[in-house]
mmCIF file of C-alpha atoms in Angstrom:
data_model
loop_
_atom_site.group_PDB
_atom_site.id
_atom_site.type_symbol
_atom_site.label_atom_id
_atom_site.label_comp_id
_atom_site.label_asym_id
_atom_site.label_seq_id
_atom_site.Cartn_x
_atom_site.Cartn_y
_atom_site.Cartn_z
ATOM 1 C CA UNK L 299 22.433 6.972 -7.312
ATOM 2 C CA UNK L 300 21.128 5.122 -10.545
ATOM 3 C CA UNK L 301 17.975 7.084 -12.161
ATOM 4 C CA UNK L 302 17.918 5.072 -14.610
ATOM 5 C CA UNK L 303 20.145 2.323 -17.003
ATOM 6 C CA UNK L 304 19.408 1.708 -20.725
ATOM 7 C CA UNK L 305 21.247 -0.982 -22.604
ATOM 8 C CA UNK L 306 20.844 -4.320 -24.107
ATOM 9 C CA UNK L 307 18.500 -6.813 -22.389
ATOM 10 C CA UNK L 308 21.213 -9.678 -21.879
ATOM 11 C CA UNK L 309 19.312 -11.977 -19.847
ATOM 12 C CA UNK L 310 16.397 -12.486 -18.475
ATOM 13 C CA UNK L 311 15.750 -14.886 -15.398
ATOM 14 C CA UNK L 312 12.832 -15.254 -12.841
ATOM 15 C CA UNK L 313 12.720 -11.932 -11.064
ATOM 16 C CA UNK L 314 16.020 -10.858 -12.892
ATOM 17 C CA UNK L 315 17.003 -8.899 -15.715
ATOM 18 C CA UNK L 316 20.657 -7.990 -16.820
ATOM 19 C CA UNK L 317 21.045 -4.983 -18.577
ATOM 20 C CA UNK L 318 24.153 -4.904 -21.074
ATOM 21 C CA UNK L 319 25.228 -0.747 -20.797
ATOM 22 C CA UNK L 320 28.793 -0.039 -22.609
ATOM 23 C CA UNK L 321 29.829 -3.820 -21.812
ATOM 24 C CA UNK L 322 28.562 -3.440 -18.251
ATOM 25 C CA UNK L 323 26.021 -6.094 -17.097
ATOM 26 C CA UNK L 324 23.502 -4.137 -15.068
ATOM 27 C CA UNK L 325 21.497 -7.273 -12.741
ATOM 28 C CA UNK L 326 18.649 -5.674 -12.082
ATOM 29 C CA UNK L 327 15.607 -7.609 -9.293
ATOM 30 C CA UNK L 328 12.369 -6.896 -11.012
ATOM 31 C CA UNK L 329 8.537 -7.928 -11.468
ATOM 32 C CA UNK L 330 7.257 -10.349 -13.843
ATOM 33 C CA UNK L 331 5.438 -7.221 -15.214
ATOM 34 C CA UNK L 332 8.701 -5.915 -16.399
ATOM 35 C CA UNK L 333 10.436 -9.063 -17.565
ATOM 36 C CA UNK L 334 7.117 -9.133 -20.013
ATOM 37 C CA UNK L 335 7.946 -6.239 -21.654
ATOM 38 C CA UNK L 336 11.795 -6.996 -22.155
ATOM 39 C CA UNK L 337 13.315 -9.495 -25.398
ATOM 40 C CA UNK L 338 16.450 -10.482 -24.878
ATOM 41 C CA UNK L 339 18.714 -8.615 -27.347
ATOM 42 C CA UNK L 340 16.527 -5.438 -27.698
ATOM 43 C CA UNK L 341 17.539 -2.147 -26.079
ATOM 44 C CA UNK L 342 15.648 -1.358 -23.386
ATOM 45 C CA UNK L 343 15.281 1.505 -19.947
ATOM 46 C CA UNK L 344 14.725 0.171 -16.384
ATOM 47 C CA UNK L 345 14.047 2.908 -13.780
ATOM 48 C CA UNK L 346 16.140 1.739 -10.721
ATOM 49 C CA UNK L 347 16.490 1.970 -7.119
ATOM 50 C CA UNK L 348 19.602 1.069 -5.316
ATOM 51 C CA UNK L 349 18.779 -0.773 -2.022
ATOM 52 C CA UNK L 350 21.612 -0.856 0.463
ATOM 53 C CA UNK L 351 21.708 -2.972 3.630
ATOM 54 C CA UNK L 352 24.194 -3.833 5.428
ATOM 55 C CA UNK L 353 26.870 -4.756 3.195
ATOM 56 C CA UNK L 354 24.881 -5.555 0.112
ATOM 57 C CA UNK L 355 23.712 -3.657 -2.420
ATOM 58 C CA UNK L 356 20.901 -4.512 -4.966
ATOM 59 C CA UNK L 357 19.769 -2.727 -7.842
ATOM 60 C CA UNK L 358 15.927 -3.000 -8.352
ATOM 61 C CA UNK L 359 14.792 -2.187 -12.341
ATOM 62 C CA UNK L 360 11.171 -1.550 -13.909
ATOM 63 C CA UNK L 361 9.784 -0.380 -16.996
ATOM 64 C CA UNK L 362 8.068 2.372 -15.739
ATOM 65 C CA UNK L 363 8.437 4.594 -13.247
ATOM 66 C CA UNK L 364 5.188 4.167 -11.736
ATOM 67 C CA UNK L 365 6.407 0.498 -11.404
ATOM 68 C CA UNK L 366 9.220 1.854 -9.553
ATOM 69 C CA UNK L 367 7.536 4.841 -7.663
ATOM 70 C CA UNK L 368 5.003 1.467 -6.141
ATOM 71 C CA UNK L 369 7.851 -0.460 -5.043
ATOM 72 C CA UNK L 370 9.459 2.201 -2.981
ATOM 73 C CA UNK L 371 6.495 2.742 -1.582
ATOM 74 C CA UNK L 372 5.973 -1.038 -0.515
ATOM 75 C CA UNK L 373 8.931 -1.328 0.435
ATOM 76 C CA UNK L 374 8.492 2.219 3.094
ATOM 77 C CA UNK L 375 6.013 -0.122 5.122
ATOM 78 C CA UNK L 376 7.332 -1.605 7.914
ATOM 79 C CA UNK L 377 7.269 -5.587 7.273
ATOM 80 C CA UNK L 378 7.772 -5.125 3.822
ATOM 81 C CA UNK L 379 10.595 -6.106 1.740
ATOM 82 C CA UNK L 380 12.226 -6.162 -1.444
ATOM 83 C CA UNK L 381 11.039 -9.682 -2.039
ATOM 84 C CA UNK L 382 7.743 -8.774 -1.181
ATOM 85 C CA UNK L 383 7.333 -5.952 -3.013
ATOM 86 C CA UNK L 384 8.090 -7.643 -6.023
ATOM 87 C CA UNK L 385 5.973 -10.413 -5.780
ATOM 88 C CA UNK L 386 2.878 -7.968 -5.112
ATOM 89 C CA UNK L 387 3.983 -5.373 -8.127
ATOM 90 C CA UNK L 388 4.020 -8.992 -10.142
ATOM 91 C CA UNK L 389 0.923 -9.974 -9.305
ATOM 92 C CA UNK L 390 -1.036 -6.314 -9.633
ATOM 93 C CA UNK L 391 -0.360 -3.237 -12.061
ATOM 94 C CA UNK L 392 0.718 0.240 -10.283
ATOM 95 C CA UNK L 393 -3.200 0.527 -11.248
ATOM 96 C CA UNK L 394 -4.675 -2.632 -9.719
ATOM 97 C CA UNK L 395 -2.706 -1.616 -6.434
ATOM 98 C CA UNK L 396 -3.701 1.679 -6.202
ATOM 99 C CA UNK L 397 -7.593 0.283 -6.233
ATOM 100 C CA UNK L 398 -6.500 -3.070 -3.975
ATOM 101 C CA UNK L 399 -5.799 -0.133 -1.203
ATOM 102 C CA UNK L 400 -8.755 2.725 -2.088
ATOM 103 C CA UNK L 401 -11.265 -0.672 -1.984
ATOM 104 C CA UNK L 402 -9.242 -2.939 0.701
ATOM 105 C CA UNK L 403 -9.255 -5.651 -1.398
ATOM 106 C CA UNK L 404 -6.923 -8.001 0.359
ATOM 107 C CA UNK L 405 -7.297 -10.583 -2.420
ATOM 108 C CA UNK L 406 -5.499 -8.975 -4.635
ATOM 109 C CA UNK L 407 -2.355 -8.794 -1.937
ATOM 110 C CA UNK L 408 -2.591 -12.285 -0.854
ATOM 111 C CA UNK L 409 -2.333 -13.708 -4.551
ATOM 112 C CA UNK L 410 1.454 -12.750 -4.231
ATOM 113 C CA UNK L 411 3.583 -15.322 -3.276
ATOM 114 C CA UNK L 412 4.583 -15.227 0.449
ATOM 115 C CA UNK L 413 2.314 -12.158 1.346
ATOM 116 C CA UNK L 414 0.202 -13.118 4.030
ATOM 117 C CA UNK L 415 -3.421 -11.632 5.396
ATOM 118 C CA UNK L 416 -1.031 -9.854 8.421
ATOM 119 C CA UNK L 417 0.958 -7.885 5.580
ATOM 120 C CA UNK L 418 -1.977 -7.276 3.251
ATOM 121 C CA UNK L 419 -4.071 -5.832 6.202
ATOM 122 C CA UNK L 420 -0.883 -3.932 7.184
ATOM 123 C CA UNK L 421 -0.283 -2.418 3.650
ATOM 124 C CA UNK L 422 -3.970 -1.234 2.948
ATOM 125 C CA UNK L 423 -4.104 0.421 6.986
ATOM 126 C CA UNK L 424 -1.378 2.127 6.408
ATOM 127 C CA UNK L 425 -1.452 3.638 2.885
ATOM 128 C CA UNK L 426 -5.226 4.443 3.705
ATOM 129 C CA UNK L 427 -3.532 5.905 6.984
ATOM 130 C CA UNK L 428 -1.629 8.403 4.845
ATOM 131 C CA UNK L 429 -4.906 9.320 2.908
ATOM 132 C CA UNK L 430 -6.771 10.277 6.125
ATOM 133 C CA UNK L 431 -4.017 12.270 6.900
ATOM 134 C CA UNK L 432 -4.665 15.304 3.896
ATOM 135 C CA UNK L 433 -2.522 13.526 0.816
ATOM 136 C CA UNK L 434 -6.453 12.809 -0.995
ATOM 137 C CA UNK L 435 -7.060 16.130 -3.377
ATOM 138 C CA UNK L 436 -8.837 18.206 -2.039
ATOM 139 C CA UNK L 437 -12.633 18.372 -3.332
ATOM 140 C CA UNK L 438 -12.930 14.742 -4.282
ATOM 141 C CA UNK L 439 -15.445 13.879 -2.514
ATOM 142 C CA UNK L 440 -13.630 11.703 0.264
ATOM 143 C CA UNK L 441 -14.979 11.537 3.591
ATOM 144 C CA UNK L 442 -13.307 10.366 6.794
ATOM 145 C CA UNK L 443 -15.132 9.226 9.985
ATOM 146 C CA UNK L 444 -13.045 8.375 13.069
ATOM 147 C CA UNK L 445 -9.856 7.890 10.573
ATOM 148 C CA UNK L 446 -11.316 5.265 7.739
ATOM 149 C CA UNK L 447 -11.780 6.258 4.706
ATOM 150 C CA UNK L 448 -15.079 5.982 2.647
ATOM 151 C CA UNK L 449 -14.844 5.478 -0.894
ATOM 152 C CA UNK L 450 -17.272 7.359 -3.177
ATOM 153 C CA UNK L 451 -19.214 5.535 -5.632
ATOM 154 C CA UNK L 452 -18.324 8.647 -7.703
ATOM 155 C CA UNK L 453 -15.674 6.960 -10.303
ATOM 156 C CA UNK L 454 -13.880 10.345 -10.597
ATOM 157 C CA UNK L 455 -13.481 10.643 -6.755
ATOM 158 C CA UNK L 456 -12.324 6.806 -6.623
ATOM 159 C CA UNK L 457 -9.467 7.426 -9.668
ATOM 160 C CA UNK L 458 -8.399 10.462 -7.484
ATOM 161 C CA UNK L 459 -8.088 8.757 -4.181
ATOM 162 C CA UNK L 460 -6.320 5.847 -5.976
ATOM 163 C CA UNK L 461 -3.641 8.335 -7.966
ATOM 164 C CA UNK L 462 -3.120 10.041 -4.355
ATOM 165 C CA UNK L 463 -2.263 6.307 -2.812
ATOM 166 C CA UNK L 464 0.620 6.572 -5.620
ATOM 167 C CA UNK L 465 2.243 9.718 -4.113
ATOM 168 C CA UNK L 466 0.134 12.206 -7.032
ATOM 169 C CA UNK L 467 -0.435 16.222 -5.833
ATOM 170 C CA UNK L 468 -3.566 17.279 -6.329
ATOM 171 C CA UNK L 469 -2.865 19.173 -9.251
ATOM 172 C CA UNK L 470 -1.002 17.070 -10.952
ATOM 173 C CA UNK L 471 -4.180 14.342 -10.481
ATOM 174 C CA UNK L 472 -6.688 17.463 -11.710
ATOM 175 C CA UNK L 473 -4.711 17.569 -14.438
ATOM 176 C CA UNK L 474 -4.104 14.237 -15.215
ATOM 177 C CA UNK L 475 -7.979 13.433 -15.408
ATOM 178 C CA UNK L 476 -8.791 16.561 -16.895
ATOM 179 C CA UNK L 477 -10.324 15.462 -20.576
ATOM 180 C CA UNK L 478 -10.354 11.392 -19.781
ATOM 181 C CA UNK L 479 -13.967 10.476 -20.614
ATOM 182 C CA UNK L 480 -14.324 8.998 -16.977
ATOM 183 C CA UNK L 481 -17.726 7.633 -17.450
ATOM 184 C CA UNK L 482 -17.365 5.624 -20.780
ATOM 185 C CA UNK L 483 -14.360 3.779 -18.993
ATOM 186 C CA UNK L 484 -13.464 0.819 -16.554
ATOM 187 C CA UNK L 485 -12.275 2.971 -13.502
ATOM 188 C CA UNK L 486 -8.867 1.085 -13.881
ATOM 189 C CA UNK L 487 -8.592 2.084 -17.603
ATOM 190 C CA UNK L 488 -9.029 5.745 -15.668
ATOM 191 C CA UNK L 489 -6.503 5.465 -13.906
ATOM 192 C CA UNK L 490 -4.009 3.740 -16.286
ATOM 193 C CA UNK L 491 -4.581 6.683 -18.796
ATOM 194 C CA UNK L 492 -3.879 9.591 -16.101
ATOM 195 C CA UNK L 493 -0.731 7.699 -14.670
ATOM 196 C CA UNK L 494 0.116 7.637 -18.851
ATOM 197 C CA UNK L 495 -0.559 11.199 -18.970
ATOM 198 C CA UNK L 496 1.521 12.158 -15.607
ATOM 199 C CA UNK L 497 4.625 9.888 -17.398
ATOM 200 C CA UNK L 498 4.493 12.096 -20.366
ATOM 201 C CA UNK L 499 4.318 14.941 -18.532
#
C-alpha cells in the first residue's frame, strides 16, 4: 500500500519514529538501526510495510530498503513476528544477518531481545532451507550434502550465498560484485558495498 513516506522526522521514541508528511504524522515501528540515522526535525524516507492482522494495522519504516526487504523476510518464518524482527534487524545489519545465516551463527540471533535458541535455530534452518533449494547463484561454489549447506572458504562464494539469503538473482549478485576488490576487504564490507551497489541500481 505504502512504498514509501518522506517527511519531517517528528519524533523519535524506542522502536518508533513519526514521520510528519503534509501535516500527517506517519508512526512508523522500526529498528534502532534506523532511529540512528533519523534527527528530529530533518526530512527524511522510511521504506514501509503495512502489517495487517486482525483488526490492526501497523506501519513498519526503515532507512533502507534492504532494512526493509530483511524484515519481511523475518517476519515470512513461522514463529516470527514483528517484534521480533525488529529486535534482530536492531541488533545485526541486513549484512551481519545475511552472514549470521550463511555461517549459523546463532549468537548473533540470540543477542536480540526476546529471541530465543528455538527461533534462532529456526531462522538459520530455514533460510539455509531455501538456499538448498536452487536460490544460491549458480557457479559459486556451494555444495549441498543431504540438504546442509557448506560454506566455501572462498570469500566471493560466501558474499554470494549471503546476498542470495537476502532474496538477490544471480545476476543481479554477479553484477553487484563485479569490480569490488573482494580480497583486500572484510567479507562484510563485501557485502555492504554490493547491497550499496544493488540500491543504486
Amino acid at each position: 500500500m505504502f512504498y514509501y513516506v518522506q517527511g519531517t522526522v517528528a519524533y523519535i521514541g524506542p522502536y518508533l519514529a513519526v514521520m510528519d508528511c503534509g501535516g500527517v504524522g506517519y508512526a512508523c515501528r522500526t529498528t534502532n538501526h534506523t532511529i540512528a540515522a533519523l534527527t528530529r526535525g530533518k526530512t527524511a524516507r522510511l521504506y514501509t510495510y503495512l502489517h495487517v492482522r486482525e483488526e490492526v494495522f501497523e506501519l513498519y519504516g526503515f532507512v533502507s530498503e534492504n532494512e526493509r526487504s530483511c524484515f519481511e523476510m523475518l517476519i515470512g518464518i513461522s514463529g516470527v513476528g514483528p517484534k521480533a524482527a525488529l529486535a534482530i534487524l536492531s541488533s545485526n545489519t541486513p549484512e551481519g544477518l545475511a552472514l549470521a545465516i550463511v555461517s549459523g551463527n546463532e549468537k548473533a540471533l540470540t543477542s536480540a531481545p526476546g529471541v530465543g535458541k528455538k527461533i534462532a535455530q529456526r531462522i538459520i534452518l530455514e533460510l539455509k532451507d531455501k538456499l538448498a533449494k536452487g536460490q544460491l547463484p549458480a557457479g559459486s561454489g556451494e555444495s549441498f550434502a543431504g540438504g546442509v549447506t557448506v560454506i566455501p572458504e572462498n570469500k566471493a562464494s560466501e558474499a554470494a550465498a549471503a546476498l542470495a539469503v537476502l532474496g538477490y538473482t544471480q545476476g543481479e549478485i554477479s553484477a553487484a560484485l563485479k569490480g569490488i576488490d573482494v580480497d583486500a576487504l572484510s567479507l562484510e564490507d563485501v557485502i555492504k558495498q554490493a547491497l550499496k551497489k544493488m540500491v543504486k541500481g
